[in-house]
Amino acid sequence: MFTGYKDLSPAALRELLRDNRDLNSVDFSGMEFKDSDLSGKRFTACRFSRSVFSGVNLDGCRFRMCFFEFARFSKCSLKNTDIQFCCFSGVHMNNSTFENSDLLHNNFNGLLSGNTSFNDSDLYNSRFVMATLKETSFQNCNLKKTMFYQTTRDKVSFKSSNTREAIFGKGENPE
């Protein structure tokens, strides 16, 4: 496992990603990841703030206490991921999928999502406060204690999900 991130160049960070499965406390902020296969990696306390992910395969990854504030995801796959206690605040995400994932205790506040799927995922106790969700699907999801306060929703599907256990703002309806 690699631990630490002081004074590493982008080239050295890419080499770390290539050569290590487990990464701890590495700062990848502002980096661009394009058409990469990072599947199966395990990240703990890593920072990806303002990073750009385009065409990246993150299937089967594990993230704990990672920060993705204001990152951008386009045409990315995060299927079968295990993501807990992570921050996706202000993230722009389009044409991406989190299907069949465990997304527990995460912060998606201010998320701007388009054509994205969370289908068949466990979103227990995650937050989507003030998120803009367009053509986003939460079908067959566990939404227990998931907050959707003040969200803007257009063509969002909660089919077969437990919306009665989710938390919506006063007067807000999941449909």
Coordinates of N, CA and C in Angstrom, one line a residue:
M1 N 0.8 -1.2 0.0 CA 0.0 0.0 0.0 C 0.9 1.2 0.0
F2 N 0.5 2.2 -0.8 CA 1.2 3.5 -0.8 C 0.5 4.5 0.1
T3 N 1.3 5.1 1.0 CA 0.7 6.2 1.9 C 1.5 7.4 1.7
G4 N 0.8 8.5 1.5 CA 1.5 9.8 1.5 C 1.4 10.5 0.1
Y5 N 1.6 11.8 0.0 CA 1.4 12.4 -1.3 C 2.3 13.7 -1.4
K6 N 3.2 13.9 -0.6 CA 4.0 15.2 -0.6 C 4.8 15.3 -1.9
D7 N 4.6 16.4 -2.6 CA 5.5 16.9 -3.7 C 5.6 15.8 -4.8
L8 N 4.5 15.1 -5.1 CA 4.5 14.2 -6.2 C 4.0 14.8 -7.5
S9 N 4.8 14.6 -8.6 CA 4.4 15.2 -9.9 C 3.2 14.4 -10.4
P10 N 2.4 15.0 -11.4 CA 1.4 14.2 -12.0 C 1.9 12.9 -12.6
A11 N 3.0 12.9 -13.2 CA 3.6 11.6 -13.7 C 3.8 10.6 -12.6
A12 N 4.3 11.0 -11.5 CA 4.6 10.1 -10.3 C 3.2 9.6 -9.8
L13 N 2.2 10.5 -9.8 CA 0.9 10.0 -9.3 C 0.3 9.0 -10.2
R14 N 0.5 9.2 -11.5 CA 0.0 8.2 -12.5 C 0.7 6.9 -12.3
E15 N 2.0 6.9 -12.1 CA 2.7 5.7 -11.8 C 2.2 5.0 -10.6
L16 N 1.9 5.7 -9.5 CA 1.4 5.2 -8.3 C 0.1 4.4 -8.6
L17 N -0.8 5.1 -9.4 CA -2.1 4.5 -9.8 C -1.9 3.2 -10.5
R18 N -0.9 3.2 -11.4 CA -0.6 2.0 -12.3 C -0.1 0.9 -11.4
D19 N 0.8 1.2 -10.5 CA 1.5 0.1 -9.8 C 1.0 -0.3 -8.4
N20 N -0.1 0.4 -7.9 CA -0.6 0.0 -6.6 C -2.1 -0.2 -6.7
R21 N -2.5 -1.2 -5.9 CA -4.0 -1.5 -5.8 C -4.6 -0.6 -4.7
D22 N -3.8 -0.5 -3.6 CA -4.3 0.2 -2.4 C -3.5 1.5 -2.2
L23 N -4.3 2.6 -2.2 CA -3.7 4.0 -2.0 C -4.4 4.7 -0.9
N24 N -3.5 5.3 0.0 CA -4.0 5.9 1.2 C -3.4 7.3 1.3
S25 N -4.3 8.3 1.5 CA -3.9 9.7 1.7 C -3.1 10.3 0.5
V26 N -3.5 10.0 -0.7 CA -2.9 10.5 -1.9 C -3.7 11.7 -2.4
D27 N -3.1 12.8 -2.8 CA -3.8 13.9 -3.3 C -3.7 13.9 -4.8
F28 N -4.9 13.6 -5.5 CA -5.0 13.6 -6.9 C -5.7 14.8 -7.4
S29 N -5.9 15.9 -6.6 CA -6.7 17.0 -6.9 C -6.2 17.7 -8.3
G30 N -7.3 18.0 -9.0 CA -7.0 18.7 -10.3 C -6.5 17.9 -11.4
M31 N -6.3 16.6 -11.2 CA -5.8 15.7 -12.3 C -6.9 15.4 -13.3
E32 N -6.4 15.0 -14.5 CA -7.4 14.6 -15.5 C -7.1 13.1 -15.8
F33 N -8.2 12.3 -15.7 CA -8.2 10.9 -16.0 C -9.1 10.7 -17.2
K34 N -8.4 10.2 -18.3 CA -9.2 10.0 -19.5 C -9.0 8.6 -20.1
D35 N -10.1 7.9 -20.4 CA -10.1 6.6 -21.0 C -9.1 5.6 -20.2
S36 N -9.3 5.6 -18.9 CA -8.4 4.8 -18.0 C -9.2 3.7 -17.4
D37 N -8.5 2.6 -17.1 CA -9.1 1.5 -16.3 C -8.5 1.5 -14.9
L38 N -9.3 2.0 -14.0 CA -8.8 2.0 -12.6 C -9.6 1.0 -11.8
S39 N -10.3 0.0 -12.4 CA -11.2 -0.9 -11.7 C -10.4 -1.7 -10.7
G40 N -11.2 -2.0 -9.6 CA -10.6 -2.8 -8.5 C -9.7 -2.1 -7.6
K41 N -9.4 -0.8 -7.7 CA -8.5 -0.1 -6.8 C -9.2 0.2 -5.5
R42 N -8.4 0.4 -4.5 CA -8.9 0.7 -3.1 C -8.3 2.0 -2.7
F43 N -9.1 3.0 -2.4 CA -8.7 4.4 -2.0 C -9.2 4.7 -0.6
T44 N -8.3 5.2 0.2 CA -8.7 5.6 1.6 C -8.1 7.0 1.8
A45 N -9.0 7.9 2.2 CA -8.6 9.3 2.5 C -7.9 10.0 1.4
C46 N -8.3 9.7 0.2 CA -7.6 10.4 -1.0 C -8.5 11.6 -1.4
R47 N -7.8 12.5 -2.1 CA -8.5 13.7 -2.5 C -8.4 13.8 -4.1
F48 N -9.6 14.0 -4.7 CA -9.8 14.1 -6.1 C -10.5 15.4 -6.5
S49 N -10.4 16.4 -5.6 CA -11.1 17.7 -5.8 C -10.8 18.3 -7.1
R50 N -11.8 18.7 -7.8 CA -11.7 19.4 -9.1 C -11.0 18.5 -10.2
S51 N -11.0 17.2 -10.0 CA -10.4 16.3 -11.0 C -11.4 16.1 -12.1
V52 N -11.0 15.7 -13.3 CA -11.8 15.4 -14.4 C -11.7 13.9 -14.8
F53 N -12.8 13.2 -14.8 CA -12.9 11.8 -15.2 C -13.7 11.7 -16.5
S54 N -13.1 11.2 -17.5 CA -13.8 11.0 -18.8 C -13.5 9.7 -19.4
G55 N -14.6 8.9 -19.5 CA -14.4 7.5 -20.0 C -13.6 6.6 -19.1
V56 N -13.7 6.8 -17.8 CA -12.9 6.0 -16.8 C -13.7 4.9 -16.3
N57 N -13.1 3.7 -16.2 CA -13.7 2.5 -15.6 C -13.2 2.4 -14.2
L58 N -14.2 2.6 -13.2 CA -13.9 2.5 -11.8 C -14.7 1.4 -11.2
D59 N -15.1 0.4 -12.0 CA -15.9 -0.7 -11.5 C -15.2 -1.5 -10.4
G60 N -15.9 -1.8 -9.4 CA -15.4 -2.6 -8.3 C -14.4 -1.9 -7.4
C61 N -14.3 -0.6 -7.5 CA -13.4 0.1 -6.6 C -14.0 0.3 -5.2
R62 N -13.1 0.5 -4.3 CA -13.5 0.8 -2.9 C -13.0 2.2 -2.5
F63 N -13.9 3.0 -2.0 CA -13.5 4.4 -1.6 C -13.9 4.6 -0.1
R64 N -13.1 5.0 0.7 CA -13.4 5.4 2.1 C -12.9 6.8 2.4
M65 N -13.7 7.7 2.9 CA -13.4 9.0 3.3 C -12.6 9.8 2.2
C66 N -13.1 9.7 1.0 CA -12.4 10.4 -0.2 C -13.2 11.6 -0.5
F67 N -12.5 12.6 -1.1 CA -13.1 13.9 -1.5 C -13.1 14.1 -2.9
F68 N -14.2 14.4 -3.5 CA -14.4 14.6 -5.0 C -15.0 16.0 -5.3
E69 N -14.9 16.9 -4.3 CA -15.6 18.2 -4.5 C -15.3 18.8 -5.9
F70 N -16.4 19.2 -6.5 CA -16.4 19.9 -7.8 C -15.6 19.2 -8.9
A71 N -15.5 17.8 -8.8 CA -15.0 17.0 -9.9 C -16.0 16.9 -11.0
R72 N -15.6 16.4 -12.1 CA -16.4 16.2 -13.3 C -16.3 14.7 -13.7
F73 N -17.4 14.1 -14.0 CA -17.5 12.7 -14.4 C -18.3 12.7 -15.7
S74 N -17.7 12.1 -16.8 CA -18.4 12.0 -18.1 C -18.1 10.6 -18.6
K75 N -19.2 9.9 -18.9 CA -19.1 8.6 -19.5 C -18.2 7.6 -18.7
C76 N -18.5 7.6 -17.4 CA -17.7 6.8 -16.4 C -18.6 5.7 -15.9
S77 N -17.9 4.6 -15.6 CA -18.6 3.4 -15.0 C -18.1 3.2 -13.6
L78 N -19.0 3.3 -12.6 CA -18.7 3.0 -11.2 C -19.6 1.9 -10.7
K79 N -19.7 0.8 -11.5 CA -20.6 -0.3 -11.2 C -19.9 -1.1 -10.1
N80 N -20.8 -1.7 -9.2 CA -20.3 -2.6 -8.1 C -19.2 -1.9 -7.3
T81 N -19.3 -0.6 -7.0 CA -18.4 0.1 -6.2 C -18.9 0.0 -4.7
D82 N -17.9 0.2 -3.8 CA -18.2 0.3 -2.4 C -17.7 1.6 -1.9
I83 N -18.6 2.6 -1.8 CA -18.2 3.9 -1.5 C -18.8 4.4 -0.2
Q84 N -18.0 4.7 0.8 CA -18.6 5.1 2.1 C -17.9 6.3 2.7
F85 N -18.7 7.2 3.3 CA -18.2 8.4 3.9 C -17.4 9.3 3.0
C86 N -17.8 9.4 1.7 CA -17.1 10.2 0.7 C -18.0 11.5 0.4
C87 N -17.3 12.5 -0.1 CA -17.9 13.8 -0.5 C -17.9 14.0 -2.0
F88 N -19.0 14.1 -2.6 CA -19.2 14.4 -4.0 C -19.9 15.8 -4.2
S89 N -19.7 16.7 -3.3 CA -20.4 18.0 -3.3 C -20.0 18.8 -4.6
G90 N -21.0 19.3 -5.2 CA -20.7 20.2 -6.4 C -20.2 19.4 -7.6
V91 N -20.3 18.1 -7.6 CA -19.8 17.3 -8.7 C -20.8 17.4 -9.9
H92 N -20.2 17.5 -11.1 CA -21.0 17.4 -12.4 C -20.8 16.0 -12.9
M93 N -21.9 15.3 -13.1 CA -21.8 13.9 -13.6 C -22.8 13.7 -14.7
N94 N -22.4 13.2 -15.9 CA -23.3 12.9 -16.9 C -22.9 11.6 -17.6
N95 N -23.9 10.9 -18.2 CA -23.7 9.7 -18.9 C -22.8 8.7 -18.1
S96 N -23.1 8.5 -16.8 CA -22.3 7.7 -16.0 C -23.3 6.7 -15.2
T97 N -22.7 5.7 -14.5 CA -23.5 4.8 -13.8 C -22.8 4.3 -12.5
F98 N -23.6 4.2 -11.5 CA -23.2 3.7 -10.2 C -23.9 2.4 -9.9
E99 N -24.4 1.7 -10.9 CA -25.3 0.6 -10.7 C -24.7 -0.5 -9.8
N100 N -25.6 -1.2 -9.0 CA -25.2 -2.3 -8.2 C -24.1 -1.9 -7.2
S101 N -24.2 -0.7 -6.6 CA -23.2 -0.3 -5.7 C -23.7 0.0 -4.3
D102 N -22.8 -0.1 -3.3 CA -23.0 0.3 -2.0 C -22.5 1.7 -1.8
L103 N -23.4 2.7 -1.6 CA -23.1 4.1 -1.5 C -23.6 4.6 -0.2
L104 N -22.9 4.3 0.9 CA -23.4 4.5 2.2 C -22.8 5.8 2.9
H105 N -23.6 6.6 3.5 CA -23.2 7.8 4.2 C -22.4 8.7 3.4
N106 N -22.8 9.0 2.1 CA -22.1 9.9 1.2 C -22.8 11.2 1.1
N107 N -22.0 12.2 0.7 CA -22.6 13.5 0.5 C -22.5 13.8 -1.0
F108 N -23.7 13.9 -1.6 CA -23.9 14.3 -3.0 C -24.6 15.7 -3.1
N109 N -24.4 16.5 -2.1 CA -25.0 17.8 -2.0 C -24.6 18.7 -3.2
G110 N -25.5 19.3 -3.8 CA -25.2 20.2 -5.0 C -24.8 19.4 -6.2
L111 N -25.0 18.1 -6.3 CA -24.7 17.3 -7.5 C -25.5 17.8 -8.7
L112 N -24.8 17.9 -9.8 CA -25.5 18.2 -11.1 C -25.4 16.9 -11.9
S113 N -26.5 16.2 -12.0 CA -26.5 14.9 -12.6 C -27.4 14.8 -13.9
G114 N -26.9 14.3 -14.9 CA -27.6 14.1 -16.2 C -27.4 12.7 -16.7
N115 N -28.5 12.0 -17.1 CA -28.4 10.7 -17.7 C -27.4 9.8 -16.9
T116 N -27.7 9.7 -15.6 CA -26.9 8.9 -14.7 C -27.8 7.9 -14.0
S117 N -27.2 6.7 -13.7 CA -28.0 5.6 -13.1 C -27.4 5.2 -11.8
F118 N -28.2 5.2 -10.7 CA -27.9 4.7 -9.4 C -28.6 3.3 -9.2
N119 N -29.2 2.8 -10.3 CA -30.1 1.6 -10.1 C -29.5 0.5 -9.3
D120 N -30.3 -0.2 -8.6 CA -29.9 -1.4 -7.8 C -28.8 -1.1 -6.8
S121 N -28.8 0.1 -6.3 CA -27.8 0.5 -5.3 C -28.4 0.7 -3.9
D122 N -27.5 0.6 -2.9 CA -27.8 1.0 -1.5 C -27.3 2.4 -1.3
L123 N -28.2 3.3 -1.0 CA -27.8 4.7 -0.8 C -28.1 5.1 0.7
Y124 N -28.1 4.1 1.6 CA -28.4 4.4 3.0 C -27.7 5.6 3.5
N125 N -28.5 6.5 4.1 CA -28.1 7.7 4.8 C -27.1 8.6 4.0
S126 N -27.4 8.7 2.7 CA -26.6 9.6 1.8 C -27.5 10.9 1.6
R127 N -26.8 11.9 1.2 CA -27.5 13.2 1.0 C -27.4 13.8 -0.4
F128 N -28.5 14.2 -0.9 CA -28.6 14.9 -2.2 C -29.2 16.3 -2.1
V129 N -28.8 17.0 -1.0 CA -29.4 18.3 -0.7 C -29.1 19.3 -1.9
M130 N -30.1 20.0 -2.4 CA -30.0 21.0 -3.4 C -29.3 20.4 -4.7
A131 N -29.5 19.1 -4.9 CA -28.9 18.5 -6.2 C -29.9 18.8 -7.3
T132 N -29.3 18.9 -8.5 CA -30.1 18.9 -9.7 C -30.0 17.6 -10.4
L133 N -31.1 16.9 -10.6 CA -31.1 15.5 -11.1 C -31.9 15.5 -12.4
K134 N -31.3 15.3 -13.5 CA -32.0 15.3 -14.8 C -31.8 13.9 -15.4
E135 N -32.8 13.3 -15.8 CA -32.7 11.9 -16.4 C -31.8 11.0 -15.6
T136 N -32.1 11.0 -14.3 CA -31.3 10.2 -13.4 C -32.2 9.2 -12.8
S137 N -31.7 8.0 -12.6 CA -32.5 6.8 -12.2 C -32.0 6.2 -10.9
F138 N -33.0 6.1 -10.0 CA -32.8 5.4 -8.7 C -33.7 4.2 -8.6
Q139 N -33.8 3.4 -9.6 CA -34.7 2.3 -9.6 C -34.1 1.1 -8.7
N140 N -35.1 0.5 -7.9 CA -34.8 -0.6 -7.1 C -33.6 -0.3 -6.1
C141 N -33.6 0.9 -5.5 CA -32.6 1.3 -4.6 C -33.1 1.3 -3.2
N142 N -32.1 1.1 -2.2 CA -32.4 1.3 -0.8 C -32.2 2.8 -0.6
L143 N -33.3 3.5 -0.2 CA -33.2 5.0 0.1 C -33.4 5.3 1.5
K144 N -33.3 4.3 2.4 CA -33.6 4.5 3.8 C -32.6 5.7 4.3
K145 N -33.3 6.7 4.9 CA -32.6 7.9 5.5 C -31.8 8.7 4.4
T146 N -32.1 8.5 3.1 CA -31.4 9.3 2.1 C -32.2 10.6 2.0
M147 N -31.5 11.7 2.0 CA -32.1 13.0 2.0 C -32.1 13.6 0.6
F148 N -33.3 14.1 0.2 CA -33.4 14.8 -1.1 C -34.0 16.2 -0.9
Y149 N -33.5 16.9 0.1 CA -34.1 18.2 0.3 C -33.8 19.2 -0.8
Q150 N -34.8 20.0 -1.2 CA -34.6 21.1 -2.2 C -33.9 20.6 -3.4
T151 N -34.2 19.4 -3.9 CA -33.7 19.0 -5.2 C -34.5 19.4 -6.3
T152 N -33.9 19.6 -7.5 CA -34.6 19.9 -8.7 C -34.5 18.6 -9.5
R153 N -35.7 18.1 -9.8 CA -35.7 16.7 -10.5 C -36.5 16.8 -11.8
D154 N -36.0 16.3 -12.9 CA -36.6 16.3 -14.2 C -36.3 14.9 -14.8
K155 N -37.4 14.1 -15.0 CA -37.3 12.8 -15.5 C -36.5 11.9 -14.6
V156 N -36.8 11.9 -13.4 CA -36.1 11.1 -12.4 C -37.0 9.9 -12.0
S157 N -36.5 8.7 -12.0 CA -37.3 7.5 -11.7 C -36.8 6.9 -10.3
F158 N -37.8 6.7 -9.5 CA -37.6 6.0 -8.2 C -38.3 4.6 -8.2
K159 N -38.6 4.1 -9.4 CA -39.4 2.9 -9.5 C -38.8 1.7 -8.6
S160 N -39.7 1.1 -7.8 CA -39.4 0.0 -7.0 C -38.4 0.3 -5.9
S161 N -38.2 1.6 -5.5 CA -37.4 2.0 -4.4 C -38.2 2.4 -3.2
N162 N -37.7 2.3 -2.0 CA -38.4 2.6 -0.8 C -38.4 4.1 -0.5
T163 N -39.1 4.9 -1.3 CA -39.2 6.4 -1.2 C -39.8 6.8 0.1
R164 N -40.7 5.9 0.7 CA -41.3 6.3 2.0 C -40.3 6.4 3.1
E165 N -39.1 5.7 3.0 CA -38.1 5.8 4.0 C -37.0 6.8 3.7
A166 N -37.2 7.5 2.5 CA -36.3 8.6 2.2 C -36.8 9.8 2.8
I167 N -36.0 10.9 2.8 CA -36.4 12.1 3.4 C -36.4 13.2 2.4
F168 N -37.7 13.7 2.1 CA -37.9 14.8 1.1 C -38.3 16.0 1.9
G169 N -38.0 17.2 1.3 CA -38.4 18.4 2.0 C -39.9 18.5 2.1
K170 N -40.4 19.4 3.0 CA -41.8 19.6 3.2 C -42.5 20.0 1.9
G171 N -43.5 19.2 1.6 CA -44.3 19.5 0.4 C -43.6 18.9 -0.9
E172 N -42.4 18.3 -0.8 CA -41.8 17.7 -1.9 C -42.3 16.3 -2.1
N173 N -42.5 15.9 -3.3 CA -43.0 14.6 -3.6 C -42.0 13.9 -4.5
P174 N -41.7 12.6 -4.2 CA -40.7 11.9 -5.0 C -41.1 11.6 -6.4
E175 N -42.3 11.7 -6.7 CA -42.8 11.4 -8.1 C -42.8 12.7 -8.9

